[in-house]
């Protein structure tokens, strides 16, 4: 249910960047898989909260970023299937997280209308 709070934050961020009289066509969000966000729930809350605002009718584009680690033993970078944090090449557990924790508004497209 944390998608509701995330949707509220996305709307606040987007509203802060809308020029006077402008409308938003789409909002592109990147979210790391470690956040365990359900895209359908996030889209539902976004649509609900956007009603009556300059974001009403805007598309919420969600890009899920895979969990990727770099192995300290062999130097290999690989994407992981959660929750196993081991190198896919050598099996070492000595890995550093490279991606998967992202959660940000990447860009906002303003409507020309």
Short mmCIF file of C-alpha atoms in Angstrom, two decimals:
data_model
loop_
_atom_site.label_atom_id
_atom_site.label_comp_id
_atom_site.label_asym_id
_atom_site.label_seq_id
_atom_site.Cartn_x
_atom_site.Cartn_y
_atom_site.Cartn_z
CA UNK A 1 0.00 0.00 0.00
CA UNK A 2 3.07 2.27 -0.03
CA UNK A 3 2.14 3.05 -3.64
CA UNK A 4 -0.36 5.67 -2.37
CA UNK A 5 2.38 7.71 -0.69
CA UNK A 6 4.63 7.35 -3.72
CA UNK A 7 1.82 8.51 -6.03
CA UNK A 8 1.27 11.56 -3.78
CA UNK A 9 4.98 12.41 -3.98
CA UNK A 10 5.02 12.02 -7.78
CA UNK A 11 2.08 14.40 -8.10
CA UNK A 12 3.73 16.97 -5.80
CA UNK A 13 6.94 16.84 -7.82
CA UNK A 14 5.14 17.10 -11.16
CA UNK A 15 2.88 19.95 -9.99
CA UNK A 16 5.94 21.91 -8.88
CA UNK A 17 7.27 21.83 -12.47
CA UNK A 18 4.13 22.72 -14.43
CA UNK A 19 4.24 26.18 -16.01
CA UNK A 20 1.25 28.44 -15.30
CA UNK A 21 -1.75 27.23 -17.30
CA UNK A 22 0.14 24.12 -18.42
CA UNK A 23 -1.05 20.54 -18.45
CA UNK A 24 0.99 17.38 -18.11
CA UNK A 25 0.89 14.80 -20.91
CA UNK A 26 3.01 12.18 -19.12
CA UNK A 27 5.23 11.55 -16.12
CA UNK A 28 8.09 9.06 -16.45
CA UNK A 29 9.19 7.37 -13.20
CA UNK A 30 12.11 5.00 -12.63
CA UNK A 31 11.69 2.53 -9.80
CA UNK A 32 14.18 -0.08 -8.66
CA UNK A 33 12.90 -3.61 -8.18
CA UNK A 34 14.00 -3.54 -4.52
CA UNK A 35 11.13 -1.15 -3.79
CA UNK A 36 8.66 -3.93 -4.69
CA UNK A 37 6.23 -1.44 -6.21
CA UNK A 38 3.17 -2.88 -7.92
CA UNK A 39 2.94 -0.80 -11.13
CA UNK A 40 -0.82 -1.29 -11.47
CA UNK A 41 -1.42 -0.01 -7.93
CA UNK A 42 0.83 2.99 -8.46
CA UNK A 43 -0.96 3.84 -11.72
CA UNK A 44 -4.36 3.47 -10.02
CA UNK A 45 -3.45 5.86 -7.19
CA UNK A 46 -1.82 8.31 -9.60
CA UNK A 47 -4.94 8.44 -11.77
CA UNK A 48 -7.21 8.83 -8.72
CA UNK A 49 -5.13 11.62 -7.14
CA UNK A 50 -4.67 13.47 -10.45
CA UNK A 51 -8.40 14.10 -10.89
CA UNK A 52 -9.17 17.81 -10.94
CA UNK A 53 -5.49 18.80 -11.26
CA UNK A 54 -3.33 19.76 -14.26
CA UNK A 55 -2.19 16.12 -14.21
CA UNK A 56 -5.66 14.72 -14.93
CA UNK A 57 -5.42 12.47 -17.97
CA UNK A 58 -1.61 12.33 -17.85
CA UNK A 59 0.06 8.98 -18.55
CA UNK A 60 2.19 7.53 -15.78
CA UNK A 61 5.09 5.69 -17.41
CA UNK A 62 6.85 3.35 -15.00
CA UNK A 63 10.28 1.98 -15.86
CA UNK A 64 11.32 -0.84 -13.56
CA UNK A 65 15.08 -0.97 -12.97
CA UNK A 66 16.48 -4.46 -12.32
CA UNK A 67 18.66 -5.33 -9.35
CA UNK A 68 22.24 -5.39 -10.57
CA UNK A 69 25.37 -6.16 -8.56
CA UNK A 70 29.11 -5.97 -9.15
CA UNK A 71 31.15 -8.86 -7.78
CA UNK A 72 34.17 -7.88 -5.68
CA UNK A 73 35.76 -11.27 -6.37
CA UNK A 74 35.61 -11.50 -10.17
CA UNK A 75 34.47 -8.00 -11.22
CA UNK A 76 31.44 -9.28 -13.14
CA UNK A 77 28.22 -7.22 -13.18
CA UNK A 78 24.99 -9.18 -13.33
CA UNK A 79 21.26 -8.76 -12.80
CA UNK A 80 19.81 -10.76 -9.94
CA UNK A 81 16.62 -12.61 -9.28
CA UNK A 82 15.59 -11.58 -5.79
CA UNK A 83 16.38 -12.32 -3.02
CA UNK A 84 19.66 -14.10 -3.84
CA UNK A 85 22.56 -11.65 -3.63
CA UNK A 86 25.31 -13.72 -5.24
CA UNK A 87 27.44 -13.21 -8.31
CA UNK A 88 25.88 -14.92 -11.32
CA UNK A 89 29.34 -15.72 -12.73
CA UNK A 90 31.34 -17.09 -9.78
CA UNK A 91 28.76 -17.49 -6.98
CA UNK A 92 30.51 -15.14 -4.55
CA UNK A 93 28.36 -13.34 -1.98
CA UNK A 94 30.84 -10.43 -1.90
CA UNK A 95 28.83 -8.14 -4.16
CA UNK A 96 28.09 -4.40 -4.32
CA UNK A 97 24.68 -3.12 -5.37
CA UNK A 98 24.86 -1.22 -8.67
CA UNK A 99 21.15 -0.66 -9.35
CA UNK A 100 17.73 -1.59 -8.05
CA UNK A 101 17.14 1.07 -5.38
CA UNK A 102 16.10 3.89 -7.73
CA UNK A 103 12.87 5.77 -7.17
CA UNK A 104 12.59 9.11 -8.94
CA UNK A 105 10.69 11.16 -11.49
CA UNK A 106 12.92 10.96 -14.57
CA UNK A 107 11.05 13.46 -16.74
CA UNK A 108 7.73 15.21 -17.22
CA UNK A 109 6.20 15.94 -20.64
CA UNK A 110 4.10 19.10 -20.74
CA UNK A 111 1.17 19.20 -23.18
CA UNK A 112 1.33 21.82 -25.95
CA UNK A 113 -2.45 22.41 -25.78
#
